[in-house]
Short mmCIF file of C-alpha atoms and ligand atoms in Angstrom, two decimals:
data_model
loop_
_atom_site.label_atom_id
_atom_site.label_comp_id
_atom_site.label_asym_id
_atom_site.label_seq_id
_atom_site.Cartn_x
_atom_site.Cartn_y
_atom_site.Cartn_z
CA MET G 1 131.01 111.75 111.93
CA ASP G 2 133.78 110.45 109.87
CA LEU G 3 136.59 109.12 112.35
CA THR G 4 138.69 107.70 110.18
CA TYR G 5 142.34 109.62 109.53
CA PRO G 6 143.82 109.98 106.35
CA ILE G 7 146.18 107.95 104.55
CA GLU G 8 149.57 109.69 105.67
CA ALA G 9 148.46 109.42 109.11
CA GLU G 10 148.09 105.67 108.76
CA ALA G 11 151.13 105.29 107.18
CA PHE G 12 153.37 107.28 110.73
CA ARG G 13 150.99 105.23 112.72
CA SER G 14 152.98 101.55 111.16
CA GLU G 15 155.98 103.46 111.83
CA ILE G 16 155.52 104.21 115.10
CA ARG G 17 154.34 100.54 116.27
CA GLY G 18 157.29 99.48 113.97
CA TRP G 19 159.62 101.49 116.38
CA LEU G 20 157.68 100.88 119.83
CA GLU G 21 157.86 96.89 119.06
CA ALA G 22 161.78 97.06 118.16
CA ASN G 23 162.64 99.37 121.23
CA LEU G 24 160.30 98.26 124.54
CA PRO G 25 161.50 95.44 126.19
CA GLU G 26 160.85 91.59 125.10
CA GLY G 27 157.40 90.62 126.21
CA TRP G 28 156.31 94.15 126.68
CA PHE G 29 153.07 93.51 124.35
CA GLU G 30 152.39 90.11 125.39
CA PRO G 31 149.36 90.15 128.48
CA GLY G 32 150.53 89.91 132.30
CA PHE G 33 153.84 91.51 131.24
CA SER G 34 155.71 92.81 134.52
CA MET G 35 159.18 94.07 135.45
CA SER G 36 161.08 93.40 138.81
CA ASP G 37 161.86 96.84 140.53
CA GLU G 38 165.34 96.70 139.53
CA ASP G 39 164.40 95.87 135.74
CA ARG G 40 161.73 98.89 136.09
CA SER G 41 164.42 101.16 137.53
CA GLN G 42 166.74 100.57 134.92
CA PHE G 43 163.99 101.09 131.94
CA ASN G 44 163.03 104.26 133.48
CA LYS G 45 166.75 105.75 133.31
CA GLU G 46 167.28 104.53 129.75
CA TRP G 47 163.87 104.85 128.04
CA PRO G 48 164.01 109.55 128.32
CA SER G 49 167.78 108.98 125.95
CA LYS G 50 166.21 106.15 123.55
CA LEU G 51 163.15 108.55 123.07
CA PHE G 52 165.34 111.10 122.14
CA GLU G 53 167.93 109.65 120.35
CA GLY G 54 164.21 108.33 118.15
CA GLY G 55 163.36 111.62 118.72
CA TRP G 56 160.00 111.02 120.33
CA ILE G 57 160.33 113.76 122.98
CA CYS G 58 158.45 116.97 122.40
CA ALA G 59 158.50 115.44 118.63
CA THR G 60 156.17 118.77 117.42
CA TRP G 61 158.48 121.26 118.37
CA PRO G 62 160.04 122.93 115.34
CA GLN G 63 163.55 120.86 113.97
CA GLU G 64 165.63 123.80 114.84
CA TYR G 65 165.20 123.71 118.48
CA GLY G 66 165.91 120.09 118.20
CA GLY G 67 162.00 119.13 117.75
CA LYS G 68 160.98 116.56 115.18
CA GLY G 69 158.29 119.58 113.50
CA LEU G 70 155.24 117.02 112.81
CA SER G 71 152.13 118.53 112.13
CA THR G 72 149.16 118.57 114.96
CA MET G 73 147.85 115.30 113.11
CA GLU G 74 151.42 113.45 113.55
CA GLY G 75 151.82 114.45 117.16
CA VAL G 76 148.06 113.10 118.21
CA VAL G 77 149.07 109.63 116.25
CA LEU G 78 152.30 109.53 118.28
CA SER G 79 150.84 110.39 121.01
CA GLU G 80 147.78 107.40 120.61
CA GLU G 81 150.11 104.98 119.64
CA PHE G 82 152.18 105.35 122.87
CA ALA G 83 149.26 105.33 124.72
CA ARG G 84 148.15 101.90 123.07
CA ALA G 85 151.20 100.31 124.47
CA LYS G 86 151.07 102.25 127.25
CA ALA G 87 154.73 103.73 126.78
CA PRO G 88 155.56 106.75 128.68
CA LEU G 89 156.33 109.26 126.44
CA ARG G 90 157.67 112.02 127.93
CA ALA G 91 161.74 112.89 130.01
CA ASP G 92 160.08 115.34 132.43
CA PHE G 93 156.11 116.95 132.66
CA PHE G 94 157.31 120.22 133.92
CA GLY G 95 159.66 120.08 130.85
CA ASP G 96 157.90 118.87 128.28
CA THR G 97 154.29 119.76 128.87
CA LEU G 98 154.19 123.09 130.76
CA VAL G 99 157.62 125.26 130.59
CA GLY G 100 159.30 123.93 127.18
CA PRO G 101 155.75 125.46 125.18
CA THR G 102 155.83 128.40 127.44
CA ILE G 103 159.47 129.43 126.25
CA LEU G 104 158.55 128.21 122.90
CA GLN G 105 155.06 130.88 122.83
CA TRP G 106 157.35 133.64 124.76
CA GLY G 107 160.78 133.07 125.45
CA SER G 108 163.75 135.17 123.78
CA GLU G 109 166.13 133.17 121.34
CA GLU G 110 168.84 132.81 123.59
CA GLN G 111 166.32 131.05 125.84
CA LYS G 112 165.03 129.18 123.32
CA ARG G 113 168.73 128.02 122.18
CA GLU G 114 169.53 127.51 126.16
CA PHE G 115 166.72 125.70 127.67
CA LEU G 116 165.09 123.64 124.82
CA PRO G 117 167.61 121.24 123.63
CA GLN G 118 168.12 120.49 127.65
CA ILE G 119 164.50 119.48 128.19
CA LEU G 120 164.25 117.78 125.33
CA LYS G 121 167.13 115.38 126.21
CA GLY G 122 165.95 114.96 129.91
CA GLU G 123 169.29 116.19 131.19
CA MET G 124 166.99 119.24 132.84
CA THR G 125 164.40 118.88 135.60
CA TRP G 126 161.73 121.32 136.44
CA CYS G 127 159.04 122.63 139.11
CA GLN G 128 156.31 124.84 139.17
CA GLY G 129 156.72 127.83 141.84
CA PHE G 130 153.24 129.68 141.25
CA SER G 131 151.15 128.77 144.31
CA GLU G 132 152.47 130.46 147.90
CA PRO G 133 150.75 130.16 151.56
CA ASN G 134 148.16 132.78 150.79
CA SER G 135 147.92 132.90 147.26
CA GLY G 136 146.16 130.10 145.36
CA SER G 137 143.58 130.65 143.43
CA ASP G 138 144.00 134.19 143.87
CA LEU G 139 147.40 133.78 142.43
CA ALA G 140 148.04 137.47 141.35
CA SER G 141 147.95 138.33 144.83
CA LEU G 142 151.77 136.62 144.91
CA LYS G 143 154.22 138.36 147.44
CA THR G 144 157.21 136.86 146.71
CA THR G 145 159.58 139.15 145.33
CA ALA G 146 162.48 139.64 142.59
CA VAL G 147 164.74 143.41 142.89
CA LEU G 148 167.47 143.68 140.73
CA ASP G 149 171.15 143.75 141.29
CA GLY G 150 173.38 145.02 138.74
CA ASP G 151 172.39 141.89 136.40
CA GLU G 152 171.08 139.52 138.30
CA TRP G 153 167.37 138.73 140.43
CA VAL G 154 167.77 138.43 143.81
CA ILE G 155 164.56 136.75 145.22
CA ASN G 156 162.91 136.66 148.87
CA GLY G 157 159.61 134.74 149.80
CA GLN G 158 157.78 131.49 149.97
CA LYS G 159 156.12 128.99 147.58
CA VAL G 160 154.19 126.12 148.22
CA TRP G 161 152.70 122.73 147.08
CA THR G 162 155.73 123.16 144.24
CA THR G 163 155.59 119.51 142.87
CA GLN G 164 159.34 117.52 142.71
CA GLY G 165 160.96 120.98 143.96
CA HIS G 166 163.25 118.91 145.61
CA HIS G 167 164.54 116.96 142.43
CA ALA G 168 164.58 119.43 139.57
CA ASP G 169 167.29 121.54 138.60
CA TYR G 170 165.18 124.52 137.83
CA CYS G 171 161.90 126.33 138.39
CA PHE G 172 159.59 128.70 136.74
CA LEU G 173 158.79 130.94 139.51
CA LEU G 174 156.42 133.72 139.21
CA VAL G 175 157.62 136.97 141.33
CA ARG G 176 156.28 140.24 142.48
CA THR G 177 158.40 143.06 140.63
CA ASP G 178 156.66 146.21 140.61
CA SER G 179 154.21 145.98 143.86
CA GLU G 180 153.31 149.76 142.58
CA VAL G 181 151.13 149.08 139.52
CA PRO G 182 148.07 147.14 139.72
CA LYS G 183 148.34 143.49 141.21
CA HIS G 184 148.34 141.70 137.22
CA GLN G 185 150.74 144.12 135.53
CA GLY G 186 153.73 143.77 138.36
CA ILE G 187 154.52 140.07 138.06
CA SER G 188 157.05 138.38 136.06
CA TYR G 189 158.33 135.22 135.00
CA LEU G 190 161.53 133.76 135.67
CA LEU G 191 163.43 130.72 135.16
CA VAL G 192 165.65 129.84 138.27
CA PRO G 193 168.40 127.52 139.22
CA MET G 194 167.62 125.56 142.08
CA ARG G 195 170.27 124.03 143.63
CA GLN G 196 172.02 127.79 145.17
CA ASP G 197 172.68 128.79 148.60
CA GLY G 198 169.38 130.74 148.65
CA ILE G 199 166.94 128.44 147.94
CA GLU G 200 165.69 125.70 150.87
CA VAL G 201 163.19 122.56 150.15
CA ARG G 202 161.19 120.77 152.29
CA GLY G 203 158.89 118.09 151.41
CA ILE G 204 155.61 117.85 152.39
CA THR G 205 154.35 114.41 153.67
CA GLN G 206 150.75 113.22 152.38
CA PRO G 207 148.87 110.22 153.64
CA ASP G 208 150.90 107.17 151.38
CA GLY G 209 153.52 108.59 152.68
CA THR G 210 154.92 110.10 149.27
CA ALA G 211 156.00 113.68 149.24
CA GLU G 212 156.28 114.55 146.32
CA PHE G 213 155.33 118.30 146.38
CA CYS G 214 157.35 120.85 148.65
CA GLU G 215 157.55 124.54 150.48
CA VAL G 216 160.52 126.31 148.75
CA PHE G 217 161.86 129.14 150.38
CA PHE G 218 163.89 131.94 148.84
CA THR G 219 166.26 134.05 150.64
CA ASP G 220 168.30 136.11 148.53
CA ALA G 221 168.10 133.43 145.59
CA ARG G 222 169.26 134.50 142.54
CA CYS G 223 169.36 133.97 138.81
CA PRO G 224 170.52 135.83 135.48
CA HIS G 225 168.37 139.51 134.75
CA ASP G 226 167.79 137.75 131.20
CA ASN G 227 165.85 134.64 132.51
CA VAL G 228 162.98 136.78 132.72
CA VAL G 229 160.36 135.07 130.16
CA GLY G 230 158.10 136.98 128.18
CA GLY G 231 159.25 140.73 129.39
CA VAL G 232 159.33 141.92 132.76
CA ASN G 233 155.87 142.58 134.47
CA ASN G 234 154.59 140.69 131.82
CA GLY G 235 154.25 137.25 133.95
CA TRP G 236 150.50 137.12 133.99
CA LYS G 237 150.41 136.52 130.64
CA VAL G 238 153.01 134.01 130.34
CA ALA G 239 151.58 132.02 133.76
CA ASN G 240 147.99 132.10 131.66
CA SER G 241 150.04 130.36 128.64
CA THR G 242 151.15 128.13 131.23
CA LEU G 243 148.27 127.18 132.98
CA ALA G 244 146.34 126.35 130.13
CA PHE G 245 148.86 124.13 128.50
CA GLU G 246 148.39 122.07 132.48
CA ARG G 247 144.83 121.75 131.97
CA GLY G 248 144.73 120.52 128.62
CA MET G 249 144.77 116.92 128.23
CA SER G 250 145.77 114.84 125.41
CA ALA G 251 142.24 115.38 123.56
CA THR G 252 142.57 111.70 121.83
CA THR G 253 144.19 109.49 125.01
CA GLY G 254 143.51 110.99 127.97
CA PHE G 255 140.53 108.74 128.14
CA ARG G 256 142.68 106.10 127.78
CA ARG G 257 143.99 105.81 131.63
CA PHE G 258 139.84 105.83 133.18
CA ALA G 259 139.17 102.92 130.60
CA GLU G 260 141.92 100.46 131.69
CA GLU G 261 140.01 101.57 135.47
CA LEU G 262 137.03 100.61 134.39
CA ARG G 263 138.18 97.56 132.85
CA VAL G 264 139.68 96.62 136.12
CA LEU G 265 136.80 97.57 138.28
CA THR G 266 134.47 95.81 136.38
CA GLU G 267 136.87 92.24 136.19
CA ALA G 268 136.61 92.85 140.36
CA ALA G 269 133.08 93.69 140.47
CA ARG G 270 132.54 90.18 138.56
CA ALA G 271 134.96 88.09 140.39
CA ASN G 272 133.75 89.29 144.04
CA GLY G 273 130.18 89.37 143.30
CA SER G 274 129.44 93.32 143.82
CA ILE G 275 128.66 93.18 140.10
CA ASP G 276 125.32 91.72 141.47
CA ASP G 277 124.68 94.96 143.39
CA PRO G 278 122.19 97.33 141.10
CA SER G 279 123.98 100.58 142.35
CA ILE G 280 127.35 99.47 141.31
CA ARG G 281 126.27 98.20 137.90
CA GLN G 282 124.53 101.54 137.62
CA ARG G 283 127.80 103.71 138.61
CA LEU G 284 129.78 101.13 136.33
CA ALA G 285 128.05 102.84 133.70
CA GLU G 286 128.30 106.33 134.56
CA TYR G 287 131.69 105.75 134.31
CA HIS G 288 131.79 103.80 131.03
CA THR G 289 128.93 107.16 129.79
CA LYS G 290 130.85 109.61 130.86
CA ILE G 291 134.69 108.00 129.72
CA GLU G 292 132.80 107.84 126.41
CA ILE G 293 132.21 111.57 126.51
CA LEU G 294 135.80 112.32 126.92
CA ARG G 295 136.70 110.37 124.46
CA ILE G 296 133.90 111.66 121.44
CA ASN G 297 134.89 115.58 123.08
CA GLY G 298 138.01 114.95 122.44
CA LEU G 299 137.76 114.07 118.78
CA ARG G 300 135.38 116.67 118.07
CA SER G 301 138.19 119.22 119.74
CA LEU G 302 141.15 117.49 117.43
CA THR G 303 138.75 117.89 114.65
CA ALA G 304 137.43 121.61 115.15
CA THR G 305 141.79 122.12 115.59
CA LEU G 306 142.40 120.38 112.61
CA ASN G 307 139.65 122.17 110.55
CA ASP G 308 140.33 125.41 111.97
CA THR G 309 136.49 125.62 113.11
CA LYS G 310 137.09 126.51 116.62
CA ASP G 311 133.71 128.21 118.07
CA VAL G 312 132.58 128.91 121.53
CA SER G 313 130.87 125.30 122.00
CA ILE G 314 134.55 124.10 121.61
CA ALA G 315 135.95 126.52 123.71
CA ALA G 316 133.53 125.52 126.31
CA LEU G 317 134.77 122.13 125.91
CA GLY G 318 138.22 123.09 126.26
CA ALA G 319 138.03 125.30 129.44
CA SER G 320 135.45 122.34 131.05
CA ASN G 321 137.75 119.59 130.25
CA LYS G 322 139.21 119.50 133.35
CA MET G 323 136.78 119.92 135.80
CA PHE G 324 135.15 116.99 133.77
CA TRP G 325 137.72 114.49 134.07
CA SER G 326 138.91 115.34 137.51
CA GLU G 327 135.05 115.00 138.89
CA MET G 328 134.57 111.66 136.96
CA HIS G 329 137.60 110.14 138.26
CA GLN G 330 136.82 111.43 142.11
CA ARG G 331 133.55 109.14 141.49
CA ALA G 332 135.28 106.41 139.97
CA MET G 333 137.92 106.27 142.78
CA GLU G 334 135.16 106.30 145.34
CA LEU G 335 133.46 102.95 143.35
CA ALA G 336 137.03 100.98 143.32
CA LEU G 337 136.75 101.65 147.43
CA ASP G 338 133.20 100.24 147.57
CA ILE G 339 133.47 97.47 144.94
CA PHE G 340 136.94 96.14 146.55
CA GLY G 341 135.85 96.68 150.17
CA ALA G 342 138.06 95.33 153.18
CA ASP G 343 140.35 95.04 150.22
CA SER G 344 141.02 98.18 149.81
CA MET G 345 142.30 99.21 153.33
CA LEU G 346 145.24 100.37 154.11
CA ILE G 347 147.66 97.30 153.74
CA ASP G 348 149.54 96.11 150.94
CA THR G 349 147.50 93.41 150.20
CA GLY G 350 145.06 95.31 148.15
CA PRO G 351 144.61 94.95 143.93
CA PRO G 352 148.35 94.01 142.57
CA ALA G 353 148.08 96.20 139.70
CA TRP G 354 146.13 100.07 139.31
CA PRO G 355 146.46 102.10 136.01
CA GLY G 356 148.78 104.70 135.49
CA ALA G 357 150.20 103.73 139.09
CA ASN G 358 153.39 105.50 139.05
CA ARG G 359 153.88 106.52 142.87
CA ASP G 360 156.24 105.12 145.19
CA SER G 361 153.54 104.88 147.65
CA ARG G 362 155.43 102.32 149.78
CA ARG G 363 156.24 103.46 153.38
CA ASP G 364 157.53 101.67 156.38
CA GLY G 365 155.14 100.42 158.53
CA TYR G 366 152.34 102.31 156.88
CA PRO G 367 151.80 100.13 153.55
CA VAL G 368 149.24 101.98 151.07
CA ASN G 369 148.62 100.02 147.91
CA PRO G 370 148.42 101.22 144.39
CA MET G 371 144.38 101.39 144.30
CA MET G 372 144.43 103.22 147.54
CA SER G 373 147.23 105.62 146.76
CA SER G 374 145.76 106.59 143.55
CA PHE G 375 142.26 107.06 145.77
CA PHE G 376 144.05 109.90 147.54
CA PHE G 377 145.84 111.47 144.68
CA SER G 378 142.18 111.68 143.22
CA ARG G 379 141.36 114.37 145.72
CA SER G 380 144.01 116.61 144.81
CA GLU G 381 142.50 116.68 141.07
CA THR G 382 139.57 119.15 141.34
CA ILE G 383 142.41 121.31 143.06
CA TRP G 384 145.89 121.36 141.03
CA GLY G 385 145.84 123.33 138.30
CA GLY G 386 143.00 125.44 139.64
CA THR G 387 140.46 124.19 141.70
CA SER G 388 136.83 123.16 140.04
CA GLN G 389 135.20 126.21 141.07
CA ILE G 390 137.63 128.32 139.18
CA GLN G 391 137.14 126.89 136.37
CA ARG G 392 133.29 127.02 136.36
CA ASN G 393 134.22 130.83 137.32
CA ILE G 394 136.37 130.87 133.99
CA VAL G 395 133.58 129.05 131.95
CA ALA G 396 130.97 131.21 133.06
CA GLU G 397 132.52 134.96 132.72
CA ARG G 398 134.90 134.08 129.98
CA VAL G 399 133.23 131.56 127.51
CA LEU G 400 129.90 132.35 128.42
CA GLY G 401 130.35 135.87 129.39
CA LEU G 402 128.09 135.88 132.25
CA PRO G 403 128.56 138.65 134.90
CA LYS G 404 131.72 138.47 136.54
CA GLU G 405 131.47 137.32 140.19
CA PRO G 406 131.31 140.39 142.95
CA LYS G 407 134.70 140.59 144.83
CA ALA G 408 134.48 140.93 148.55
CA PRO G 409 134.76 144.43 149.83
CA SER G 410 138.69 145.76 150.88
CA GLY G 411 140.28 146.71 153.63
C1 FAD I 1 148.39 117.56 144.39
C2 FAD I 1 148.76 119.11 144.23
C3 FAD I 1 149.90 119.52 142.97
C4 FAD I 1 150.56 120.97 143.37
N1 FAD I 1 151.31 121.03 142.34
C5 FAD I 1 151.68 122.53 142.34
C6 FAD I 1 153.29 122.98 142.19
O1 FAD I 1 153.64 122.21 141.84
N2 FAD I 1 153.01 124.46 141.63
C7 FAD I 1 152.61 125.48 142.49
O2 FAD I 1 152.37 126.56 142.37
N3 FAD I 1 151.17 124.99 142.78
C8 FAD I 1 150.59 123.29 143.07
N4 FAD I 1 149.58 123.27 143.24
C9 FAD I 1 149.00 124.14 144.20
C10 FAD I 1 147.44 124.72 143.54
O3 FAD I 1 147.70 125.29 142.77
C11 FAD I 1 146.89 125.04 144.45
O4 FAD I 1 145.79 124.85 145.61
C12 FAD I 1 144.97 125.37 143.90
O5 FAD I 1 145.98 126.93 142.90
C13 FAD I 1 144.31 126.35 144.75
O6 FAD I 1 145.03 127.07 146.12
P1 FAD I 1 144.80 127.15 147.58
O7 FAD I 1 145.45 125.55 147.60
O8 FAD I 1 145.76 127.81 148.01
O9 FAD I 1 143.43 127.02 148.27
P2 FAD I 1 142.06 128.52 148.10
O10 FAD I 1 142.45 129.25 146.86
O11 FAD I 1 142.27 129.23 149.28
O12 FAD I 1 141.13 127.86 147.57
C14 FAD I 1 140.34 127.14 149.21
C15 FAD I 1 138.76 126.79 148.05
O13 FAD I 1 137.99 128.13 148.08
C16 FAD I 1 137.91 127.99 146.84
N5 FAD I 1 137.51 129.29 146.14
C17 FAD I 1 138.71 130.11 145.91
N6 FAD I 1 138.32 131.11 145.69
C18 FAD I 1 137.14 131.38 144.66
C19 FAD I 1 136.59 131.97 143.76
N7 FAD I 1 136.84 133.07 143.53
N8 FAD I 1 135.02 131.59 143.38
C20 FAD I 1 134.64 130.16 143.95
N9 FAD I 1 135.49 129.47 144.68
C21 FAD I 1 136.34 130.00 144.93
C22 FAD I 1 138.69 126.91 145.82
O14 FAD I 1 138.02 126.33 145.16
C23 FAD I 1 138.85 125.90 147.32
O15 FAD I 1 137.80 124.94 147.55
C24 FAD I 1 149.54 121.37 143.78
C25 FAD I 1 148.26 121.23 144.42
C26 FAD I 1 147.85 120.28 144.65
C27 FAD I 1 146.89 119.77 145.53
#
């Protein structure tokens, strides 16, 4: 296996490194660098516009919609360098990663011109209105309706687990627009403004005190008729594109966060002596092995994409990726609790820094340290974006061609 990158890719890598060094706060690359809460909040506020000026947000999008038109290889190098520098590379996850690419694939010219530039500038935040109280894994059974009234859709129903629902300007929403046809054929994908009287958002508080996901109630909420993406009653196909983007993970950078966790865990185990326990050593070695599998599989997928040699084994790799890393990470967070022992309890004196911890997990009288917050969140990783069980069904039925699971008799 040849793991070297072409010369042009390395030249581009130097350009990105130069930009990062010139634009990140002073001292960023020095060991032990940290920011005060105030500096971090200022950095978070200013960074998206710096990224936009550099042209790095969604840089693989076509230039006509404000992207930089980077090639796949350049996009990979860009993500690698940002990941290496631990610098954020997005304005809004739901906009950049889910609805933006979906609009690029399915949207009308007007939708692309209206929404994509605002996503790129970080001016518009989004939430995903798919799940309902009785429609999660069986998403196509959703009941929220939209009915045309002149040139507007009138929406009624309820969504749940809507992450960032309380901060979002817009929702990409799945609604039933025809209940007379089989369930997959009567769904539409709408772009709905969130700040209107017909929408009520209620946060759901989690064990670490955050309330990042919500219940959203629609009572005669409205959006323009033209905000349907991919055609009326074609929403199931459009939603599947969004779900594929959600389940993907940046092939050659996704492993880095876990590698950093492993480093912190190994250091902690050395410091408190738990490294002498053979079962802890074995579990650390298992984590290392799985991270390497993730890294190498990422390179396999990238090679197949660049050489256009995707076959059934690469498709299986893509389809099993999310269940692989989410199950691996749950085990790793259980290992973290065992290594940190009493220090991992629900008090704010645990491990001071935890890789990837960006959740504001403080709450009065019930502080949770960032590692514990990451432990709690890992429990949800095998659920959001499609549960592990559903992912296994997809691998079995769609990739391996095994017989479909029997459906429960109706009625
Ligand atoms: C942190 C987090 C963030 C989320 N954010 C969003 C969001 O922003 N927007 C949004 O729309 N949704 C969001 N969700 C919801 C998520 O998509 C659903 O929770 C998920 O699809 C599962 O649906 P459910 O919770 O209704 O569980 P159910 O579908 O009721 O499943 C319950 C259990 O039964 C199993 N099961 C169900 N059907 C089958 C089957 N056919 N074969 C085998 N096992 C099966 C499931 O695997 C699961 O273990 C989020 C969820 C979490 C945890």
